Each structure stands twice: as structure tokens, then as C-alpha cells.
Short mmCIF file of C-alpha atoms in Angstrom, two decimals:
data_model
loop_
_atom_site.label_atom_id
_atom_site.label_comp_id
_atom_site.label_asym_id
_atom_site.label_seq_id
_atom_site.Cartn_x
_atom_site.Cartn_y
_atom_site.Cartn_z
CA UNK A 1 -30.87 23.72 -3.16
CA UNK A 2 -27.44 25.70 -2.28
CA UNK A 3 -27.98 24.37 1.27
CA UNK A 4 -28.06 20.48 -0.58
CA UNK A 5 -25.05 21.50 -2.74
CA UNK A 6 -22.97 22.81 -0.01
CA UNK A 7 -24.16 19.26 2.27
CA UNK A 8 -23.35 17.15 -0.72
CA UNK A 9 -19.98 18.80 -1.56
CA UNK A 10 -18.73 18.59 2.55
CA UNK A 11 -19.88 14.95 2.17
CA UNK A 12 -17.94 14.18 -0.74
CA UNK A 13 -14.48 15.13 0.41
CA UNK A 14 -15.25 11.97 2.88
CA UNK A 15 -17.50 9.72 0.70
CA UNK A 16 -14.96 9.40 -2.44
CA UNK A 17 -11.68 8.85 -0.45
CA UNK A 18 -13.47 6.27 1.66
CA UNK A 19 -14.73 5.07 -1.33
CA UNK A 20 -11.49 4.48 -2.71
CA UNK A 21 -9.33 3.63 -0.15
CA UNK A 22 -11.85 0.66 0.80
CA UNK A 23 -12.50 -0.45 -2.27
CA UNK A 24 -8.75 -1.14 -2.74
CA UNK A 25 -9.12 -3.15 -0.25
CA UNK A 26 -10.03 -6.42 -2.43
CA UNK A 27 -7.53 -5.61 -5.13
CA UNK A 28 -4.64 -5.71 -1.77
CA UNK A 29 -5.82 -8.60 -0.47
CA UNK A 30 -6.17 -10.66 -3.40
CA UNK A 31 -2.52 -9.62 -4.10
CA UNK A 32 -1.63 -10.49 -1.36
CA UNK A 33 -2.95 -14.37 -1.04
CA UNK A 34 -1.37 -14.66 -4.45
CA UNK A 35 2.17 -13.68 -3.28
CA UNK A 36 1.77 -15.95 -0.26
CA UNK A 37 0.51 -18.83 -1.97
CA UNK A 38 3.61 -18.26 -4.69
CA UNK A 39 6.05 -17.66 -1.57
CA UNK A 40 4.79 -20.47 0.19
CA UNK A 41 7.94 -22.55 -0.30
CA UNK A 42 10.27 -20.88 -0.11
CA UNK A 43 12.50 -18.79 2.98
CA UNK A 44 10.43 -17.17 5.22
CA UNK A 45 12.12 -13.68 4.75
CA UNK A 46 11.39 -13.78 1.12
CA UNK A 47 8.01 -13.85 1.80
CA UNK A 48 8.21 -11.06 4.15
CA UNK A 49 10.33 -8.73 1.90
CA UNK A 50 7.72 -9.18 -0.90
CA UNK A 51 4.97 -8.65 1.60
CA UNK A 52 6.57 -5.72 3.52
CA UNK A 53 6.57 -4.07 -0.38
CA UNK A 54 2.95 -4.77 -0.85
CA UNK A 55 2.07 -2.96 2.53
CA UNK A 56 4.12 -0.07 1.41
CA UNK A 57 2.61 0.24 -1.86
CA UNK A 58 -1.65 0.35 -0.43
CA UNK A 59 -0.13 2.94 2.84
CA UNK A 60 1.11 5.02 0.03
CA UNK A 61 -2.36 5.43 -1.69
CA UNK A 62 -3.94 5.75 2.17
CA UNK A 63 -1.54 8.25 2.67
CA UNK A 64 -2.24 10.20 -0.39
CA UNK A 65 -5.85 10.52 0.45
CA UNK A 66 -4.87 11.77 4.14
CA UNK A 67 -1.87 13.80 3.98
CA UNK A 68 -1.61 14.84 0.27
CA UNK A 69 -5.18 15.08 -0.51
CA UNK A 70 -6.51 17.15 2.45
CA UNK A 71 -3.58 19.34 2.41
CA UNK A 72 -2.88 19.04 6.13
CA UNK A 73 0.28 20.28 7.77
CA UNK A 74 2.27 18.14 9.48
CA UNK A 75 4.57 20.37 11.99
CA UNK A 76 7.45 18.53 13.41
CA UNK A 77 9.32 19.10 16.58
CA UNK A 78 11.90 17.68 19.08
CA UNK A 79 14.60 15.19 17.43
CA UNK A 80 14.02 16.47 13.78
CA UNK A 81 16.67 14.01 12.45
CA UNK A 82 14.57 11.28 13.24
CA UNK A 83 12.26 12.50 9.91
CA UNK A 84 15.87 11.88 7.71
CA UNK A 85 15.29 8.73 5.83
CA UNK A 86 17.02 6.16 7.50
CA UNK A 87 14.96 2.19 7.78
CA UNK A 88 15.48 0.79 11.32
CA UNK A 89 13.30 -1.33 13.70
CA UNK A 90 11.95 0.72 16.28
CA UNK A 91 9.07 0.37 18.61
CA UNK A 92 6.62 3.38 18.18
CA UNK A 93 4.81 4.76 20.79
CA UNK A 94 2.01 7.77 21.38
CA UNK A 95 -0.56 9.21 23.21
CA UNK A 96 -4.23 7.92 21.71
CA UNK A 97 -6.84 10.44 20.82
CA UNK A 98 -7.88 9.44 17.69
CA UNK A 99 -7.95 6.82 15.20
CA UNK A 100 -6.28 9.01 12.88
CA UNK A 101 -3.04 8.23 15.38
CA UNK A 102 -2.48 5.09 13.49
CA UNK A 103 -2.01 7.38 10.36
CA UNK A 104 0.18 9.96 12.16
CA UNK A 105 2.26 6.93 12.83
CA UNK A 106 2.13 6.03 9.16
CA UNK A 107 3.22 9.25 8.19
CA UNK A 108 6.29 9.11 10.32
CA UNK A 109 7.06 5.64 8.98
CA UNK A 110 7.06 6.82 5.65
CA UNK A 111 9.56 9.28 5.93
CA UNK A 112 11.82 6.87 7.89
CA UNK A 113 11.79 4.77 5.23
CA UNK A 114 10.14 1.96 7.34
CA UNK A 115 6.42 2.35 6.00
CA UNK A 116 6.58 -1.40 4.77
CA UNK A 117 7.19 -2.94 7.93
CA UNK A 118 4.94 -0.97 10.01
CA UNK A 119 3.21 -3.54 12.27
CA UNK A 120 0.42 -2.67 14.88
CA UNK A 121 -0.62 -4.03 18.94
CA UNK A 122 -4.37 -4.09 18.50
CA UNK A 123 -7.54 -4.73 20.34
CA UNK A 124 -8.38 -8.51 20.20
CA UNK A 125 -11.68 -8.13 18.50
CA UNK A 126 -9.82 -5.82 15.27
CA UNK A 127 -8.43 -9.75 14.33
CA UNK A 128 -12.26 -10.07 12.67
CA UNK A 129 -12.34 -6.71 11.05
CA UNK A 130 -12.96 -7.43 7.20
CA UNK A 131 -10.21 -7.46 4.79
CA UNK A 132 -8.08 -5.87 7.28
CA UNK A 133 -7.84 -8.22 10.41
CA UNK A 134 -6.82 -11.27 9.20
CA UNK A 135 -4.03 -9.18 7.04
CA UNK A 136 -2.66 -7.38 9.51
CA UNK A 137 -2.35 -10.90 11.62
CA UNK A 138 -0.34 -12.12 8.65
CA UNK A 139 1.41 -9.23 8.27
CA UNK A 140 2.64 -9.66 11.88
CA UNK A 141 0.14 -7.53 13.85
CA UNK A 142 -0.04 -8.87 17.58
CA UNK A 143 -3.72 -8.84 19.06
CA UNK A 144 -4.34 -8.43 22.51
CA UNK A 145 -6.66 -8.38 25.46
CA UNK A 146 -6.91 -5.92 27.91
CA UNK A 147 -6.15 -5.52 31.61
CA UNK A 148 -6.44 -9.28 32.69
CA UNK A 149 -7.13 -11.14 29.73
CA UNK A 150 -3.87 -9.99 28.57
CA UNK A 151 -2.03 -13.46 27.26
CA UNK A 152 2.02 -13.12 27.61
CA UNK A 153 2.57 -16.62 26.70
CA UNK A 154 0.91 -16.35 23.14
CA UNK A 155 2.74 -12.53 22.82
CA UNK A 156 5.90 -13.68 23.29
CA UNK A 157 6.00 -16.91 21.21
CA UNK A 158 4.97 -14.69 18.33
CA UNK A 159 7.10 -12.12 18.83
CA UNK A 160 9.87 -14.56 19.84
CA UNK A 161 8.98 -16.09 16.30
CA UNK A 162 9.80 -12.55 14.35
CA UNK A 163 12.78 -11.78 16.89
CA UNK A 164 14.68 -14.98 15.87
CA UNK A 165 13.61 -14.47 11.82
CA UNK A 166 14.87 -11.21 12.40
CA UNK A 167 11.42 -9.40 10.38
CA UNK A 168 12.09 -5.92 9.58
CA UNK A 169 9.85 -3.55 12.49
CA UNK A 170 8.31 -0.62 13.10
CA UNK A 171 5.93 -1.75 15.67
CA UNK A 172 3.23 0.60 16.72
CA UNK A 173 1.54 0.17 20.38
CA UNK A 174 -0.42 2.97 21.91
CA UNK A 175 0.34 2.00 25.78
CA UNK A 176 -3.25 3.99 27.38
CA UNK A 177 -4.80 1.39 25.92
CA UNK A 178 -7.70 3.45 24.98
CA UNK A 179 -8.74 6.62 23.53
CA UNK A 180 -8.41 10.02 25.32
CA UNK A 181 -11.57 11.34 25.01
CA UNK A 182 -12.63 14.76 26.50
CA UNK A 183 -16.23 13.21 25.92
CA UNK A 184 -15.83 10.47 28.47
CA UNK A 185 -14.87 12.08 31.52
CA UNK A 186 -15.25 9.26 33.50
CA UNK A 187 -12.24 7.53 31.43
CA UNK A 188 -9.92 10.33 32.99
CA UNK A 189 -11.04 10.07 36.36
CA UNK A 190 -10.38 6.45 36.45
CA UNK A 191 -6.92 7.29 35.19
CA UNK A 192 -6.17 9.48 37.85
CA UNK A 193 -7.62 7.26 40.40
CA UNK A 194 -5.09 4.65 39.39
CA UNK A 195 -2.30 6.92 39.26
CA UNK A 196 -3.13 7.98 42.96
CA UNK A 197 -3.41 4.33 43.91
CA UNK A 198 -0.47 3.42 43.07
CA UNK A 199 1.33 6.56 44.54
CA UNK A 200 1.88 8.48 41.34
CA UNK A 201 0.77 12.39 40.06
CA UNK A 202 -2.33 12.14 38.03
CA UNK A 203 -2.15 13.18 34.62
CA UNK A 204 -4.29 15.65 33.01
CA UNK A 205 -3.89 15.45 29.33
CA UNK A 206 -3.29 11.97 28.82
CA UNK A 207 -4.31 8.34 30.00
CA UNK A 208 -1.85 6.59 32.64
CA UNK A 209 0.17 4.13 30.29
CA UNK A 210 -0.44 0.28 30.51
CA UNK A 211 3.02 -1.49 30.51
CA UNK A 212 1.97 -4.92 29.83
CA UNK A 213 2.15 -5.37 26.04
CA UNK A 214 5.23 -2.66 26.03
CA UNK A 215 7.59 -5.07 28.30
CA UNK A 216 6.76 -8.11 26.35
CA UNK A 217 7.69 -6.37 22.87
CA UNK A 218 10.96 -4.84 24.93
CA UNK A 219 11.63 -8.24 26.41
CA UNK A 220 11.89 -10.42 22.90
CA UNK A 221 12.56 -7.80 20.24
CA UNK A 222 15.29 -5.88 22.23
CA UNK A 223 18.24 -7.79 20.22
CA UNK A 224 16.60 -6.39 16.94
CA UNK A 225 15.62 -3.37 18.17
CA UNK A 226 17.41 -0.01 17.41
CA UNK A 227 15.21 2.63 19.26
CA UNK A 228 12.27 3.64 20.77
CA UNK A 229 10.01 6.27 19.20
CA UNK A 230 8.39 8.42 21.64
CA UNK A 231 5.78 10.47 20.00
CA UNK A 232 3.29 13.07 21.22
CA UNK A 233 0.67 14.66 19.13
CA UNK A 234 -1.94 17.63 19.32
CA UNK A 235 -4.61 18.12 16.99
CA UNK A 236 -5.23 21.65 15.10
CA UNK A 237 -9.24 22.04 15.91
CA UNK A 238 -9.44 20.08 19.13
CA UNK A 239 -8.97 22.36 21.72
CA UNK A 240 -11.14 25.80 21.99
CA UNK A 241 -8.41 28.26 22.73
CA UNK A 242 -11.61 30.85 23.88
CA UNK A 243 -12.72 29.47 26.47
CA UNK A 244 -10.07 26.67 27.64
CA UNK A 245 -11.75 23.44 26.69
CA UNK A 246 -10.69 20.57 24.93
CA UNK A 247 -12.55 19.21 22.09
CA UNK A 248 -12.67 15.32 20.61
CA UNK A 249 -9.45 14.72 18.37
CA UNK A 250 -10.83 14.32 14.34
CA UNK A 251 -11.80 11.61 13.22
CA UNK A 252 -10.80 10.00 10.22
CA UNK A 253 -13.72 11.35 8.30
CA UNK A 254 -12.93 14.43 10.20
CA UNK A 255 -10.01 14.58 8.95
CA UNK A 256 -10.87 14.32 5.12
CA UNK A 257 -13.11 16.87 5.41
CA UNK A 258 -10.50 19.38 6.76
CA UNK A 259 -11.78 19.96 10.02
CA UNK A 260 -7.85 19.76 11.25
CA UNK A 261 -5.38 21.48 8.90
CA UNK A 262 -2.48 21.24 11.10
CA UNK A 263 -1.32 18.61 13.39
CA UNK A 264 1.71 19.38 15.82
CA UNK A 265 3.72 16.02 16.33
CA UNK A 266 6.66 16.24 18.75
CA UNK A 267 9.04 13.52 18.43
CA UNK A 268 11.53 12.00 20.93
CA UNK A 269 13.85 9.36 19.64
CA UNK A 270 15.37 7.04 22.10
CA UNK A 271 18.16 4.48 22.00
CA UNK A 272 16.90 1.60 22.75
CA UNK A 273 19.75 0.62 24.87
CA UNK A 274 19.11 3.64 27.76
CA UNK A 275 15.53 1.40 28.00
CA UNK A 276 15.57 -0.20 31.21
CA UNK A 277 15.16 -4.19 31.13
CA UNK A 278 13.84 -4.36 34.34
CA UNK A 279 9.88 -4.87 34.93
CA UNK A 280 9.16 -2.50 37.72
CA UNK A 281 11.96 0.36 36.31
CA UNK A 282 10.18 -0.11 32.42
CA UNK A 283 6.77 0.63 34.26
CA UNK A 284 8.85 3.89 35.98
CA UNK A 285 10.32 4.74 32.87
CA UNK A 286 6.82 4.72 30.53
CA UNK A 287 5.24 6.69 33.40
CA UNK A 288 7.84 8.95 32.81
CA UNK A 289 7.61 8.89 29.38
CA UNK A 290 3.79 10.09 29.69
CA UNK A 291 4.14 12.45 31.97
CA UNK A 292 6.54 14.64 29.54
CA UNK A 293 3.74 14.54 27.21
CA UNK A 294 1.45 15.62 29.89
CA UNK A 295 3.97 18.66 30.30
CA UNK A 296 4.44 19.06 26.26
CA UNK A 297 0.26 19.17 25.57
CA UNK A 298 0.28 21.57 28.85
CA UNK A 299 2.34 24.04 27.03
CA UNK A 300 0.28 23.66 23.68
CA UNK A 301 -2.71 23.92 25.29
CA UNK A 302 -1.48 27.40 27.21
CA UNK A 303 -1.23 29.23 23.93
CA UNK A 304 -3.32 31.92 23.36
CA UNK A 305 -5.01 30.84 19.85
CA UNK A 306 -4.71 28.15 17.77
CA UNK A 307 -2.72 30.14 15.08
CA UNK A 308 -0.23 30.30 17.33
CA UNK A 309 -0.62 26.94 19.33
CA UNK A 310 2.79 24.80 19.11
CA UNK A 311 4.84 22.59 21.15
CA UNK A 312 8.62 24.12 22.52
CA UNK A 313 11.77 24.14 20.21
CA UNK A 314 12.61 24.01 16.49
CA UNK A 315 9.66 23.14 14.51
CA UNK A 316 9.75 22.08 10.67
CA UNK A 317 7.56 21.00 8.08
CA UNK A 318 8.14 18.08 5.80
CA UNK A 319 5.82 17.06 3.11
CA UNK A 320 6.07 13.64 1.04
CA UNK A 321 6.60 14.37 -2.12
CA UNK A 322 3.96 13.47 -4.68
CA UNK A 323 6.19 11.65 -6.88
CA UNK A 324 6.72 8.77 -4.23
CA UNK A 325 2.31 8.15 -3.84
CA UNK A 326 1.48 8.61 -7.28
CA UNK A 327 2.26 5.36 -8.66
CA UNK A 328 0.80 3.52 -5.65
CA UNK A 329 -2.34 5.88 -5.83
CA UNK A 330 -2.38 4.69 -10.01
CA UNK A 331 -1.70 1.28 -9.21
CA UNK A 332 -4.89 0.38 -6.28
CA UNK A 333 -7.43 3.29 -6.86
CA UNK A 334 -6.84 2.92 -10.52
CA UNK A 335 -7.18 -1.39 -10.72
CA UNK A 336 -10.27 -0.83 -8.31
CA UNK A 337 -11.79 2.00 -11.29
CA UNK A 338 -11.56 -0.57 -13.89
CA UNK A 339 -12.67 -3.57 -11.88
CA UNK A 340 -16.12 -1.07 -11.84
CA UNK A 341 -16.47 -0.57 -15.21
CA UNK A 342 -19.06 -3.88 -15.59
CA UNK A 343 -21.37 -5.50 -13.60
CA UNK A 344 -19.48 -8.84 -14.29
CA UNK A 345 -16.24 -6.83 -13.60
CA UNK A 346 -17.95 -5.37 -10.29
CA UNK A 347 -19.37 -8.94 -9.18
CA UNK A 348 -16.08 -11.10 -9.53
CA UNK A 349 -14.43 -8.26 -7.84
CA UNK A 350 -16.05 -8.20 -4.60
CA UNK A 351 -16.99 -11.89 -4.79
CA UNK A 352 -13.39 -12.65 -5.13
CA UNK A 353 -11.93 -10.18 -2.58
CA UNK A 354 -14.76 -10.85 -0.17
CA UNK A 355 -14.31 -14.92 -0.36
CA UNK A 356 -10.68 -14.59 0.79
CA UNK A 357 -11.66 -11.52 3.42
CA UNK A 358 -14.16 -14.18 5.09
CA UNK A 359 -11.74 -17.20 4.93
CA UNK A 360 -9.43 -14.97 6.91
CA UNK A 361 -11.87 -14.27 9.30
CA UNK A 362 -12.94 -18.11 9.50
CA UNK A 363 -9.09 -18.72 10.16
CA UNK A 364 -8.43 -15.91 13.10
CA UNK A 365 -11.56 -17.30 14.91
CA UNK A 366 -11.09 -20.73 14.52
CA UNK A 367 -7.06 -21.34 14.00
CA UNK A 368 -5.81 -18.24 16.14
CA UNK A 369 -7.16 -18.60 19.19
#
């Protein structure tokens, strides 16, 4: 029976944010289809100011349930003004491990002041992930393919689109295109194969970067564009410090359940004006952009424990304080609580947020292709 308890309780620190974060879900995106049916005539940046504040409001209560609620420390290093509040459009990139990257990224955001209009390059097939695909489309998300299937024509004329409507950005890609997983061994192998074919050092910590979706973003946003964000992270708890081996990055459900109290996030901010325009020089430069991280996880991962693992430099901690995820926490966890209270409550909501969640499906496969 202790052994059930002790299951149970582990479970739970996953199972009720989940819970809660998801079932916001409906609330959001019925929100949202109101505000863009109300916003439908009128100026196109209205719309996206009132939507930008919607986004902010459901990261906050994500937010709360990852940073705040699991107590994690977030350890900052490199350019530490770059955590000073200060809203700019930026292009954000970062090695991949986990999924929980696209909440490091959120964290960052936050303290930027830019969490509203963080947007997200994504995998082609996340456009039919429910509630959230279609919204993040709308919200100004750019799906795309990988390798050859990649479609420049249909990347630029969206991002042309936001360039000349001049939409607020913080625009997240993640250029290895996929996740470094210690796991999948052959994933690194055909990494360094490619880096030896075309002449380059392999790397050891990290994917070689695809450049494809990076130029076109470069390319059309540059004339809104203030900086680059070059971001490297290392997990507390994936790497075995005793015998020299890394481990799989947490998970989000990992990372509810504690399994990595610290996370060491080394941050390089650069103007985007020192970012070469140039095709072949842009493919030089994000090479060399990854193989610094190589160098920065190197020195982490030579540490002799994890208490003391760290990247080089000045490191500080900065926390978000409660006050600014309380009321977003109050306003989505709390409208999804009484939605529950009935079963005719609990029916309309999810028949409700669910008819509008599969609309927006029926519209990225049909209208979006």
C-alpha cells in the first residue's frame, strides 16, 4: 500500500498539471475564435495585438506549472542583459534535446517581455495537432517539411506577409531539425557523416544545423528584425557525471515530476546586423554558431559532478515573480474548474472547444496546403 501511495503521489505531480494545462486548452481556444470573429473587420494589427495578449495570458499559466510549480532553477549565463525586460523581435535559436526546449524558450521570452509574440518553425504534421495546430498556424507559426520537401515559396510569402504588417516576433526555430538523442546513436553518426562530407569537424554534442528554414526567416524578416538569440542549454539529470555518459534530456512529464531541478541556459545575443546575408556565409556562420555550443556542452560535460556542472562566466538566477502568473493561472485553470462542476457544464465544454479544435484541423488540411 506505501509502495501504491508513493506510485500514485510521483504520478500526480504529472497527472494534475497535465490535467490542467490541457484542459485550458478549450477555454483558449474558444477565446480565441471569439476575438477573431469580433476582430474580423477591422486592421489587421488590432487583431494581432489582442491575440498576441491572449497567447501571453495561457504561456503564463503553462509557465506556472513548469517553472513556478516544480521549483526548477533556471541558471543563466553569457549576455545576462539579454534577461532585462526589454520587447524586441528576435529570431531564437537552440540546440534540441527535448521538448521541454520549446518551454526554455518560453521562459526566456517571458522575461524579455516578448512572451506574447512568441511564434514557432514546426514539423509539418504539428499543423493537425488538436487545439494547438491550427492555433499556432493562426497565431503565425510557419510549418515545414524536412530536407527536400522543404517549400521556400510558401515560407516566404507568409513570412513576407508578417514582414510587411510588421507583427511583433520572437520566432523560435531549432535549426538540427531533430532531437539530440543519446538513445539514437545512429542520429549522431549521420550527423557527423554529413559534417565530414561536406568538409567540416563533426560535432559531438549536438546535431549539424539545417540552414534552410533559418535563411528564409533571415531573408524576409531582416528589416524587422533586431537580433538573433543564440541559446544553448544543458539539462540538470541528463548526463551521469560517474561514469561519463549522457542520458535523454527530461521530458515534459519529466520535468513535472522533478527529475531536473536545474537547467543551465547560456545565452548569446547577437545583432542582427553582424548576420551575414549571404547563402553560403549564413550556412558558415550557423555552423559556427553550433560548434560554440559543441565547445560550451564540452566544458559542462567535463565537470566533475553535477553539483558543480556549469557552463564558463558569470552565472545568475532569475525567477518570474509569482505576481505576474497568478492571475493568468486564476483566469484558465480556474474557468476550466468551474466548467467541471456539471455534467451539462462538462459536456458543452468539451463539445464546444472540441467543435472549433476539429474545424481547425478540417481547415489546415484542406485550406493550408
Amino acid at each position: 500500500k506505501m509502495l501504491t501511495g508513493i506510485i500514485l503521489l510521483e504520478n500526480l505531480k504529472w497527472l494534475l498539471p497535465t490535467t490542467f494545462m490541457i484542459g485550458a486548452a478549450p477555454a483558449y481556444i474558444t477565446a480565441w475564435a471569439g476575438w477573431r470573429a469580433i476582430s474580423a473587420i477591422l486592421p489587421r494589427w488590432i487583431y494581432v495585438k489582442g491575440d498576441d495578449f491572449l497567447f501571453s495570458t495561457y504561456h503564463r499559466n503553462l509557465l506556472f506549472f513548469f517553472e513556478t510549480l516544480t521549483g526548477v532553477e533556471l541558471i543563466f549565463y553569457g549576455d545576462l542583459n539579454a534577461l532585462l525586460k526589454n520587447s524586441e523581435n528576435s529570431l531564437y535559436i537552440s540546440n534540441h534535446q527535448s521538448t521541454m526546449d520549446w518551454v526554455i524558450a518560453s521562459c526566456i521570452a517571458k522575461r524579455r517581455g516578448c512572451l506574447g509574440s512568441s511564434r514557432y518553425v514546426l514539423k509539418d504534421g504539428l499543423k493537425f495537432l488538436p487545439f494547438y495546430g491550427f492555433y499556432l498556424g493562426m497565431h503565425g507559426s510557419l510549418f515545414v517539411k524536412r530536407a527536400g520537401k522543404f517549400d521556400k515559396s510558401k515560407a516566404e510569402k507568409q513570412l513576407s506577409k508578417d514582414a510587411e504588417d510588421k507583427i511583433p516576433t520572437w520566432l523560435v526555430i531549432f535549426p538540427e531539425g531533430t532531437r539530440f538523442n543519446p538513445e539514437v546513436p545512429s542520429a549522431l553518426q549521420d550527423s557527423k557523416q554529413f559534417a565530414i562530407d561536406q568538409g567540416l569537424e563533426p560535432l559531438e554534442h549536438v546535431l549539424f544545423p539545417r540552414v534552410r528554414a533559418l535563411e528564409v526567416c533571415v531573408q524576409q524578416l531582416r528589416p524587422n528584425l533586431d537580433s538573433i538569440y543564440d541559446v544553448t542549454i544543458a539539462y540538470g539529470g541528463a548526463y551521469d557525471f560517474d561514469n561519463h555518459q549522457k542520458l535523454s534530456a527530461p521530458t515534459m512529464q519529466d520535468f513535472l515530476k522533478g527529475k531536473s531541478p536545474k537547467v543551465h541556459i547560456h545565452i548569446n545575443k547577437v545583432p542582427i546586423d553582424t548576420v551575414p546575408s549571404d547563402s553560403s556565409e549564413l550556412k558558415q556562420w550557423l555552423y559556427e554558431r553550433f560548434q560554440a555550443k559543441d565547445r560550451l556542452l564540452t566544458q559542462y560535460f567535463e565537470c566533475e559532478s553535477e553539483s558543480e556542472a556549469r557552463f564558463p562566466g558569470i552565472r545568475v538566477v532569475k525567477n518570474i515573480p509569482l505576481i505576474s502568473l497568478l492571475p493568468s493561472v486564476l483566469l484558465w485553470s480556474g474557468v476550466f474548474t468551474l466548467c467541471q462542476i456539471s455534467k451539462v457544464d462538462r459536456a458543452m465544454y468539451w463539445k464546444v472547444g472540441s467543435s472549433i479544435a476539429g474545424l481547425g484541423i478540417v481547415w489546415m488540411a484542406v485550406m493550408r496546403r
